[in-house]
CSV table of C-alpha atoms in Angstrom, one decimal:
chain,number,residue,atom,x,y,z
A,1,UNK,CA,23.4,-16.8,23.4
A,2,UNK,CA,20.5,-18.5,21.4
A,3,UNK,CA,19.6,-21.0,24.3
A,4,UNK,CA,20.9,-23.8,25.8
A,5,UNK,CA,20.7,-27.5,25.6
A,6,UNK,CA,18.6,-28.0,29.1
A,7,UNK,CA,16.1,-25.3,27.9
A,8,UNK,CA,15.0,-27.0,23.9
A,9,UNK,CA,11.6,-27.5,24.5
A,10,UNK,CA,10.4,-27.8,20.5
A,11,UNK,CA,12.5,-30.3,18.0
A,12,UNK,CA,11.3,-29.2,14.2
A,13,UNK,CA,12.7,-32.7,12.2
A,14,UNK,CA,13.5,-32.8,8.7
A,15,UNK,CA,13.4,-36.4,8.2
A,16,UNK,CA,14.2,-36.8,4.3
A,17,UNK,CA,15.0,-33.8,1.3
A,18,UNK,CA,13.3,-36.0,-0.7
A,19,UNK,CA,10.0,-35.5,-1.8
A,20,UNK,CA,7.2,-37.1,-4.6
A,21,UNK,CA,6.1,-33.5,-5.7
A,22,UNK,CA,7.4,-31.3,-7.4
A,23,UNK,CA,6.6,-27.9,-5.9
A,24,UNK,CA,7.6,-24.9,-8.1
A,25,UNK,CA,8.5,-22.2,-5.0
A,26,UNK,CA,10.0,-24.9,-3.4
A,27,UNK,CA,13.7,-24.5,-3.0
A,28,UNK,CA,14.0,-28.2,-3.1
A,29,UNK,CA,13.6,-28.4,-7.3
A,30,UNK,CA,14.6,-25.8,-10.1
A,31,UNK,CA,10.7,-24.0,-10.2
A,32,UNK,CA,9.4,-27.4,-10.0
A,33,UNK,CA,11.9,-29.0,-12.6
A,34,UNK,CA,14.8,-30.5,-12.3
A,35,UNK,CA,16.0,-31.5,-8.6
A,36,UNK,CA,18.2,-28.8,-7.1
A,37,UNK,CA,21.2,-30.4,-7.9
A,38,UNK,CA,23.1,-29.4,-4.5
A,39,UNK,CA,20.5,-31.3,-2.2
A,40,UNK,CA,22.4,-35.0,-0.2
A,41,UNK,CA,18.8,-36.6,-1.2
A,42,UNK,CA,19.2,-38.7,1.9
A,43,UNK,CA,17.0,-39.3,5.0
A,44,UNK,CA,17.6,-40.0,8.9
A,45,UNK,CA,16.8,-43.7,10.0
A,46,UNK,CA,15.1,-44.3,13.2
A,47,UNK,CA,18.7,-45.4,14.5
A,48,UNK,CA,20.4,-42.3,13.4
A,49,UNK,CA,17.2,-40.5,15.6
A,50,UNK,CA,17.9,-42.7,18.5
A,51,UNK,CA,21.4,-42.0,18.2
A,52,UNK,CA,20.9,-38.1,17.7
A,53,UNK,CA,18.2,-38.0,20.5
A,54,UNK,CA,18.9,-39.9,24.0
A,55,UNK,CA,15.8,-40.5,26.2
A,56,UNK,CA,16.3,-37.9,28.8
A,57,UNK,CA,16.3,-35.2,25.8
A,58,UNK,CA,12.9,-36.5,24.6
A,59,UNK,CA,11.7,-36.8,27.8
A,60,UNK,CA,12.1,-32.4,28.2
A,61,UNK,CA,10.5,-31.5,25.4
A,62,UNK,CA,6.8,-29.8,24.4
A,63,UNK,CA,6.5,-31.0,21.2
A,64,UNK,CA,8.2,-32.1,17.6
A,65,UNK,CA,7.3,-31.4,14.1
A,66,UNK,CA,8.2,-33.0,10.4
A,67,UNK,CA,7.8,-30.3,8.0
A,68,UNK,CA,10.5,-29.6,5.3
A,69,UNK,CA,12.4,-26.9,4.2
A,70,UNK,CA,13.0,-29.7,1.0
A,71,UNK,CA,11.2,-33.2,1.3
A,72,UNK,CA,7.7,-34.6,2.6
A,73,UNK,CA,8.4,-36.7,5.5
A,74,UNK,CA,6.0,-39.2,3.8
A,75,UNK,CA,8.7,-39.9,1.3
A,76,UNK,CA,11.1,-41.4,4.2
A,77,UNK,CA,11.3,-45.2,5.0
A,78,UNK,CA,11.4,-45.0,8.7
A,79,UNK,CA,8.8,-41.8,9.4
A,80,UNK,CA,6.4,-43.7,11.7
A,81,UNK,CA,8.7,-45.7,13.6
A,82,UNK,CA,10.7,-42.4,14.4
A,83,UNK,CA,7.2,-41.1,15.3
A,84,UNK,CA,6.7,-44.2,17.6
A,85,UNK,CA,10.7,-43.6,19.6
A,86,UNK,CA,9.9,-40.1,20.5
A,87,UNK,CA,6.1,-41.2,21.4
A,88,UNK,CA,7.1,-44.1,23.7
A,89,UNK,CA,9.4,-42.0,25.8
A,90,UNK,CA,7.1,-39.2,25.8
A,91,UNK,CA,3.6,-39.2,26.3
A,92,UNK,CA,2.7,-36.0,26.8
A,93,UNK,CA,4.2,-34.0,24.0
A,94,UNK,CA,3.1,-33.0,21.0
A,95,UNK,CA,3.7,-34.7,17.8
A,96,UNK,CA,2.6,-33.2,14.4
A,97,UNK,CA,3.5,-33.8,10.8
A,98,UNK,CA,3.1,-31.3,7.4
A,99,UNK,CA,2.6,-33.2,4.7
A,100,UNK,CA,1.0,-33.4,0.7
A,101,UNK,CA,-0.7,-36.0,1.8
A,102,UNK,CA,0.1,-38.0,-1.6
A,103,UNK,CA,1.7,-41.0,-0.1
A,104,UNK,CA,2.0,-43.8,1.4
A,105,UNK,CA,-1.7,-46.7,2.4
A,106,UNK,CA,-4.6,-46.0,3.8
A,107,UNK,CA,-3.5,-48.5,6.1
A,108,UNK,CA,-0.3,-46.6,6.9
A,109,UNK,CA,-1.7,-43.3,7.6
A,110,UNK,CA,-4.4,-45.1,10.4
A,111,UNK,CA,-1.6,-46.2,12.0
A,112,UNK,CA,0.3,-43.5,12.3
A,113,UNK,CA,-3.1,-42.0,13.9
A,114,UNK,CA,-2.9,-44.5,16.1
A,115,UNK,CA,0.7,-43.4,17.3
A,116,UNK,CA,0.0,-39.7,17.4
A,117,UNK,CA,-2.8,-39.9,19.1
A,118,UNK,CA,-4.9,-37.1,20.1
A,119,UNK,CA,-1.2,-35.4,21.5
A,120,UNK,CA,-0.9,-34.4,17.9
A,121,UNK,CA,-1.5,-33.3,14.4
A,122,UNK,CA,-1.5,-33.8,10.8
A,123,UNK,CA,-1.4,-30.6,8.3
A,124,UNK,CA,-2.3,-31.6,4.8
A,125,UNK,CA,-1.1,-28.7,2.2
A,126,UNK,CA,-3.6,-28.7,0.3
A,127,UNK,CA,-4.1,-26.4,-2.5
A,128,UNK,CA,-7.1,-26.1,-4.0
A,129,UNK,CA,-9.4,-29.0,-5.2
A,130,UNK,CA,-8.9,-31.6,-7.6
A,131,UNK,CA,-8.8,-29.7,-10.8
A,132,UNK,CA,-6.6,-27.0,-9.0
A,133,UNK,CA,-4.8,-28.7,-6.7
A,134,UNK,CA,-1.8,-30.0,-8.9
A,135,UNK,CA,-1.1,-27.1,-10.2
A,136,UNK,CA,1.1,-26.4,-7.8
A,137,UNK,CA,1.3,-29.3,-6.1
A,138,UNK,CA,2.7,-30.8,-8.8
A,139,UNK,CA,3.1,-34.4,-9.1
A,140,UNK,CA,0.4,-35.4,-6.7
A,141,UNK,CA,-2.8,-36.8,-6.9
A,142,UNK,CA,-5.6,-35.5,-5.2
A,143,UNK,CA,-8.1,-38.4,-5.2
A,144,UNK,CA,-5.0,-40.3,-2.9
A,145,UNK,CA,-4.2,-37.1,-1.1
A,146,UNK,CA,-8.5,-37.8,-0.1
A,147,UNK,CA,-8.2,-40.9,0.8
A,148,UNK,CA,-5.3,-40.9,2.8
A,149,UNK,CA,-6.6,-37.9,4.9
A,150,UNK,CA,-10.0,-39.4,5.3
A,151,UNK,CA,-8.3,-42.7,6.3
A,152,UNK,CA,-6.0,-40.9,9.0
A,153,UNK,CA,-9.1,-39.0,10.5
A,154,UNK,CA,-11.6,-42.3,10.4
A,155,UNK,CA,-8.6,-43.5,12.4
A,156,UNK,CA,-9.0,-41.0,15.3
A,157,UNK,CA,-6.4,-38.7,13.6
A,158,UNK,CA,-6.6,-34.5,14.4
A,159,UNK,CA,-6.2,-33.1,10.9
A,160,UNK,CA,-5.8,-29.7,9.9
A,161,UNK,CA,-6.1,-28.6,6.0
A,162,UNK,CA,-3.3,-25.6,4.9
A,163,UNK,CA,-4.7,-23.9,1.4
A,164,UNK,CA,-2.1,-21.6,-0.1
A,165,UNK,CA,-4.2,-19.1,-2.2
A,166,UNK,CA,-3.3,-18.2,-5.6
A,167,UNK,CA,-5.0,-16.4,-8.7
A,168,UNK,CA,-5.9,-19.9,-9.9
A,169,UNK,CA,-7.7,-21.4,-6.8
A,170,UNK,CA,-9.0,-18.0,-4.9
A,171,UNK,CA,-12.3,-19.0,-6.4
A,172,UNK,CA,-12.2,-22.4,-4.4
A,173,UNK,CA,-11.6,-21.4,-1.0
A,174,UNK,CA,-15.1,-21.4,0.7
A,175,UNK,CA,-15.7,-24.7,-1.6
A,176,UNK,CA,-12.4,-26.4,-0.2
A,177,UNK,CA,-13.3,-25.1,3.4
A,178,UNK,CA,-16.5,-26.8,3.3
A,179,UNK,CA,-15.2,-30.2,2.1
A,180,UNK,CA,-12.8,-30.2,4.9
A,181,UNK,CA,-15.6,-29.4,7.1
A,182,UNK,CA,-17.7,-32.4,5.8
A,183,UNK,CA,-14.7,-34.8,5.8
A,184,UNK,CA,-13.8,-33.4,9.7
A,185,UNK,CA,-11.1,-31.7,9.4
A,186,UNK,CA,-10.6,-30.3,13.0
A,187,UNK,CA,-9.3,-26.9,11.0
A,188,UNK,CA,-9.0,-25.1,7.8
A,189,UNK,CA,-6.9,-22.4,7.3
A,190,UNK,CA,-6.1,-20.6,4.0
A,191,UNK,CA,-2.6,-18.8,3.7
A,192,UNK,CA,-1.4,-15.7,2.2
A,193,UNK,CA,2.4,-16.9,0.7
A,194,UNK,CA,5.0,-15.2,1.4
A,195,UNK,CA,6.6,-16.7,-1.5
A,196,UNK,CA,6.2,-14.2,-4.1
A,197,UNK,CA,9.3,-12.3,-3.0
A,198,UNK,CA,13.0,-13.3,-5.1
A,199,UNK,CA,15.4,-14.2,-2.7
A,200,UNK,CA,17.9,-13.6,-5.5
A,201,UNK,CA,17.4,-10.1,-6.4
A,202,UNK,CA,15.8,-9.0,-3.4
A,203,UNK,CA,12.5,-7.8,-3.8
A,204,UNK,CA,8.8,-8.5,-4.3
A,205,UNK,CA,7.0,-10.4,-7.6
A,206,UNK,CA,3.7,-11.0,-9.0
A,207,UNK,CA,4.6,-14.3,-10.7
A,208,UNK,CA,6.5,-17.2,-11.0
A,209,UNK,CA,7.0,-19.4,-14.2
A,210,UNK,CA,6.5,-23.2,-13.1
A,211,UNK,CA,7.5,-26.2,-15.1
A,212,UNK,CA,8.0,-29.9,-15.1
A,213,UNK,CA,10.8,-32.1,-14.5
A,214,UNK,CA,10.9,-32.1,-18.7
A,215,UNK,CA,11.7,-28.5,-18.8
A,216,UNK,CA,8.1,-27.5,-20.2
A,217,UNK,CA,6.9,-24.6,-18.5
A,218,UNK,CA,3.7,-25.6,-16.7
A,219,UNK,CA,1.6,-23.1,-14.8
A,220,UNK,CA,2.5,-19.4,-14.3
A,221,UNK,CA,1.4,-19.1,-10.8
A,222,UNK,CA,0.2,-15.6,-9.6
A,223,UNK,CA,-0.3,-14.1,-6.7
A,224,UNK,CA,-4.4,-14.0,-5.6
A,225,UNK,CA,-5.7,-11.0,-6.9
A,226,UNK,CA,-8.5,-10.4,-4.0
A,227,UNK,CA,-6.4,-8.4,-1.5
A,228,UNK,CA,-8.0,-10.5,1.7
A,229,UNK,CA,-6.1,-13.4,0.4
A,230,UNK,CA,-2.6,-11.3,-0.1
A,231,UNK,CA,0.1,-11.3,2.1
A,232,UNK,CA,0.5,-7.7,4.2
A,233,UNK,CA,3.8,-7.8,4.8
A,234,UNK,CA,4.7,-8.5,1.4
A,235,UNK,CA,2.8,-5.2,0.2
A,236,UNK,CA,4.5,-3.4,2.2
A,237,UNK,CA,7.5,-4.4,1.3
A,238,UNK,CA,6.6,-3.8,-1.9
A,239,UNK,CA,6.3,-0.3,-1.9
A,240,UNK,CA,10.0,-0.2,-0.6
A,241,UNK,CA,11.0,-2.2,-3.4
A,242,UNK,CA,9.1,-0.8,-6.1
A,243,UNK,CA,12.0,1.5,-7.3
A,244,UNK,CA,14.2,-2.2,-8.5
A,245,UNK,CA,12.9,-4.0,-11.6
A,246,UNK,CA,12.2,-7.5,-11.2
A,247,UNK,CA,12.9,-9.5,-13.4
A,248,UNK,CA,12.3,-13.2,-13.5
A,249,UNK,CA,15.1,-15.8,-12.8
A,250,UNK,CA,16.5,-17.8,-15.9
A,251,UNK,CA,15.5,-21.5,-16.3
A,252,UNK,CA,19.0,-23.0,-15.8
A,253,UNK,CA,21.1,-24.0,-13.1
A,254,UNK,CA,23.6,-22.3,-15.3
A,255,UNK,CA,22.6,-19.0,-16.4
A,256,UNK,CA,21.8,-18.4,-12.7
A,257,UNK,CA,25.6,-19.1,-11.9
A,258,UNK,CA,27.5,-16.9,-14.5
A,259,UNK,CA,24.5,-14.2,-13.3
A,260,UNK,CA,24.7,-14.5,-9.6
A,261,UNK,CA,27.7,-16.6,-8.8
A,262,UNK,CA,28.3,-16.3,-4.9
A,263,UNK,CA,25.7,-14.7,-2.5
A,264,UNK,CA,27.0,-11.2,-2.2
A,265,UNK,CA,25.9,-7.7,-0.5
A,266,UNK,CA,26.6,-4.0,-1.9
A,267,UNK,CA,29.0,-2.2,0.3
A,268,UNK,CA,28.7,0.8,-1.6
A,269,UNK,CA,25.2,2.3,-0.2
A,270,UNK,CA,24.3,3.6,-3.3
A,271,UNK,CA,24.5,0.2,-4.7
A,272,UNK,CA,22.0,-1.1,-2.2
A,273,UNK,CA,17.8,-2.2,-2.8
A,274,UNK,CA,15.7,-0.8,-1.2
A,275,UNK,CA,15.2,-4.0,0.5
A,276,UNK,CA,18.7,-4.6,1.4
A,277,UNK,CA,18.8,-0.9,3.5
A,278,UNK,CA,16.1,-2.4,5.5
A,279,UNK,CA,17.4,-5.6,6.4
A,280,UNK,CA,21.0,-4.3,7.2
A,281,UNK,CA,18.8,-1.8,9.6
A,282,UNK,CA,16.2,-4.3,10.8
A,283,UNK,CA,16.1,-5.0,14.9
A,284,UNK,CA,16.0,-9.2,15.3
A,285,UNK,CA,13.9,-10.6,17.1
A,286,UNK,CA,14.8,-14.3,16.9
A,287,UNK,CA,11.7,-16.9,17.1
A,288,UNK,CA,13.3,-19.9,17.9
A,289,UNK,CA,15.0,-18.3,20.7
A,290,UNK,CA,11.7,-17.4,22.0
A,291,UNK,CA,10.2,-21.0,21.2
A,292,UNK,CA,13.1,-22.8,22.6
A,293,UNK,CA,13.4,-24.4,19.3
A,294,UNK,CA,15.8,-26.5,17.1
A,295,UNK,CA,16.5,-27.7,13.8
A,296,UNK,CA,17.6,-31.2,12.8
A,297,UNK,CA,18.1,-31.5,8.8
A,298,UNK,CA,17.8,-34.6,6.8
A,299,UNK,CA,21.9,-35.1,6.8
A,300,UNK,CA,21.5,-34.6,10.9
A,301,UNK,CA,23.1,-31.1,10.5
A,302,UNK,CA,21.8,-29.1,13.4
A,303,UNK,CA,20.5,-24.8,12.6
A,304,UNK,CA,18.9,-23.0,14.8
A,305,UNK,CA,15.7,-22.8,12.3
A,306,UNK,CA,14.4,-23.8,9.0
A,307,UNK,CA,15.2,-20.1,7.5
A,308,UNK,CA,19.3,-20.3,8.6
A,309,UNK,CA,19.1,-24.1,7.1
A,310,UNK,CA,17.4,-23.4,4.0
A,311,UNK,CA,20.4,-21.0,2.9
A,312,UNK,CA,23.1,-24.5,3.2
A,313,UNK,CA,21.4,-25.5,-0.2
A,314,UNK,CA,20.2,-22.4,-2.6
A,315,UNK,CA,20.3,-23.8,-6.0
A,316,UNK,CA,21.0,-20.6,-7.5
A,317,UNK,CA,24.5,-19.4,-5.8
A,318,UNK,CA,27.3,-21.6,-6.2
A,319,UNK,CA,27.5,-24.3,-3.7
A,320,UNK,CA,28.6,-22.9,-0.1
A,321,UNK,CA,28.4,-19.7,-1.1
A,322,UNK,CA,25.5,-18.6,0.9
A,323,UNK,CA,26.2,-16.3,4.3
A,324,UNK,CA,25.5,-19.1,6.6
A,325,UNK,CA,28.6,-20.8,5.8
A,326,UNK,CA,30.8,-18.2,6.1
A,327,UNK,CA,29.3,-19.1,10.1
A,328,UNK,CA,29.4,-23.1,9.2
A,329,UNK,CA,33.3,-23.0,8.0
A,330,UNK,CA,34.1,-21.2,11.0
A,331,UNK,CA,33.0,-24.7,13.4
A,332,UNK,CA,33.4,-27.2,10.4
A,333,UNK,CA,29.9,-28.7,9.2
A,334,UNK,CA,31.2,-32.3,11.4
A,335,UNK,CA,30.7,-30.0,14.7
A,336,UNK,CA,27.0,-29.3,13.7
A,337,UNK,CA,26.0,-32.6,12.7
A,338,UNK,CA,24.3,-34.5,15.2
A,339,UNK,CA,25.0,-38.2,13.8
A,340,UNK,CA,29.0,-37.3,14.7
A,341,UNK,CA,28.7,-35.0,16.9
A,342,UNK,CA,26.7,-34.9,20.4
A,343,UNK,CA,23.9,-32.6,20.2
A,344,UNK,CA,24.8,-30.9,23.0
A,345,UNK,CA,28.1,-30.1,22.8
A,346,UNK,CA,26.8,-28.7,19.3
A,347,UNK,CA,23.7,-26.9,21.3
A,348,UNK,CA,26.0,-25.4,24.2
A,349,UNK,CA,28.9,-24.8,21.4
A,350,UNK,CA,30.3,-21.9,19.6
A,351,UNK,CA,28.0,-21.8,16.4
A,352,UNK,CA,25.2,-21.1,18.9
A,353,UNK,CA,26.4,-20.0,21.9
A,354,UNK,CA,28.1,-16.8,19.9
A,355,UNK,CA,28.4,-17.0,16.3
A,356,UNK,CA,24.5,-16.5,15.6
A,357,UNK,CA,23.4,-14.1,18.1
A,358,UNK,CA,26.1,-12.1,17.8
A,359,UNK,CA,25.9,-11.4,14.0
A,360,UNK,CA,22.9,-9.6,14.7
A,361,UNK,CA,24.7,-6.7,15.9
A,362,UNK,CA,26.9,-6.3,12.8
A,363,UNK,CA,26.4,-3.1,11.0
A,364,UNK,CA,25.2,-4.3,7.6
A,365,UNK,CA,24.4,-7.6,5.9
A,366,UNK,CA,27.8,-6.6,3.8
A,367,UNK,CA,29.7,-6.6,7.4
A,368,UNK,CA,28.3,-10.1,8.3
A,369,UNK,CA,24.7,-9.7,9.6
A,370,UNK,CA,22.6,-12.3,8.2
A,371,UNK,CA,20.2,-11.3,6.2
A,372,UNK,CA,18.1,-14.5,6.2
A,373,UNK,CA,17.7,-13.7,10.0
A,374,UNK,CA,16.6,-10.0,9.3
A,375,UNK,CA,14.4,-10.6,6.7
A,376,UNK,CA,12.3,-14.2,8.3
A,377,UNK,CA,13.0,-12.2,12.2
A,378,UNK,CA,12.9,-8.5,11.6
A,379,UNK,CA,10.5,-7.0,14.1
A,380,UNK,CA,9.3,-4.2,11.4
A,381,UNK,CA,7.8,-6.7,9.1
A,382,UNK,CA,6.5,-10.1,9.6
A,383,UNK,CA,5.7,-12.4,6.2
A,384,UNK,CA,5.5,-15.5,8.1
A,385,UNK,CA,3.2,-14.9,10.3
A,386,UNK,CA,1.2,-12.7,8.1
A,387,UNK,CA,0.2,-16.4,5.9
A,388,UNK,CA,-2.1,-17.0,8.7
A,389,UNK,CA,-3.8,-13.6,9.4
């Protein structure tokens, strides 16, 4: 058993898939092209929330976050008045938002540092300065981004500033770090990605080709070259991989398909990465269960994390294809979603109470252990939580 309904003390919100960037590592696009084409692009409105989240519910908890596994929650209609319900019926918690920053007034953003209060947060991603920045956050402006976050702090709003490091803004990151200091930014904190790892073929990479919603490849983003800013885990699970070639993924929705078609394992051992013996051997240590956290998607679709709810929409497998539904079809996706479905008789139900947890004990990822859990929750290595060392 993950948890139960009475003990959820953290709510992580994805408000909207939809977003006004156009990230190339994000899983929400086709390396910053093309939309993936298996996302709802919808959004909860503050009545589904209401409906999805009774009083009592709000009243337990520590804290709730927007951040998304595939939109901004500044691209939703009803973000601040969402922000508001869970405000009014708790004071106390904690209510914090991760965001571009690309969006949306001045005069919205005081406001909603006027609802947050000092109970709360903003994290602005971004990534390097205005003649770096784009480049991976494509799409967005960073003049707006400026005003926006100096609007929300003038305000009274706690911001923090998130800088992913790459070879083409390493050189900015004291520079970056002092403009947040002069613009008060409560915090700046660069990150080491744990992005520059192929989900698809199981192992480590240096690059990854970006391009534009045109199809014209943009920047080839790299991963920083001065080892402070480089992700530890990831190095070290590069030397297990380093006996599979990496090659990069093909631009098209369909090449990918006739390449990869379904999500599949090797069952043969001999067949198996390097990477693939380590998460079908990997202890789980589950951080959610440790947080007391839950995940609410953008459809109301309820996961245990981000990581097991990132795998519903993978642009390249073929549509449910992924392991977590092979654990979805066995409830029905109706019995997870919380705009039909009470959320805790999907809490206290089957999908969490057994079908989760106990797919950790499987034998191998081939057998039915999932490997998004190993590989995000395996105690050996840690890429998450190595971003912020």
């Amino acid at each position: 058993m993950l948890y139960q309904y009475k003990d959820i003390r953290v709510i992580h919100l994805e408000v909207t898939d939809k977003c006004n960037a156009a990230c190339p590592m994000c899983a929400r696009n086709i390396n910053g092209g093309e939309d993936n084409p298996q996302l709802p692009n919808t959004e909860l409105s503050v009545n589904d929330v209401k409906n999805i989240f009774p009083i009592d519910f709000i009243k337990q908890l520590d804290r709730l976050y927007m951040c998304g596994n595939f939109g901004d929650p500044i691209a939703a209609k009803d973000t601040l008045e969402i922000f508001q319900y869970f405000r009014q019926h708790n004071q106390q918690m904690t209510l914090s938002l991760h965001t571009n920053g690309s969006a949306k007034t001045p005069e919205w953003w005081k406001k909603l540092a006027s609802v947050i209060g000092k109970k709360g947060y903003v994290i602005f991603g971004i990534d390097g300065l205005e003649d770096t920045n784009h480049l991976y956050r494509q799409n967005t402006i960073f003049s707006k981004i400026i005003e926006n976050a100096q609007a929300f702090i003038e305000a009274g709003g706690r911001a923090r500033w998130d800088y992913i490091v790459f070879a083409h803004n390493e050189h900015q990151v004291d520079e970056a770090e002092q403009l947040s200091k002069k613009m008060n930014f409560e915090k700046f904190q660069y990150k080491k990605s744990a992005r520059f790892f192929s989900n698809a073929s199981g192992t480590t990479k240096e690059m990854h080709q970006a391009s534009n919603r045109k199809g014209i490849e943009t920047t080839l983003l790299q991963a920083p070259t001065n080892p402070k800013y480089r992700n530890n885990a990831l190095q070290e699970m590069s030397k297990i991989a380093s006996s599979t070639t990496v090659k990069m993924l093909p631009s098209k929705v369909s090449d990918l398909s006739s390449i990869l078609g379904a999500q599949t394992f090797h069952i043969n051992e001999s067949e198996k990465s390097p990477m693939e013996k380590v998460w079908d051997t990997a202890e789980i240590k589950c951080k959610v269960a440790e947080e007391k956290s839950l995940y609410i998607s953008a459809e109301g679709v309820v996961q245990p994390c981000c990581w097991t709810a990132n795998q519903m929409y993978v642009w390249y497998w073929k549509p449910r294809s992924s392991q977590i539904w092979s654990y979805i079809d066995q409830v029905g996706i109706d019995k997870l979603n919380a705009k039909v479905t009470p959320l805790q008789e999907i809490v206290d139900g089957l999908f969490f109470s057994n079908l989760i947890p106990d797919s950790w004990n499987k034998s191998s990822c081939a057998e039915g252990k999932l490997s998004v859990c190993a590989k995000t929750c395996g105690t050996k290595y840690d890429a998450f939580k190595e971003q912020f060392k």
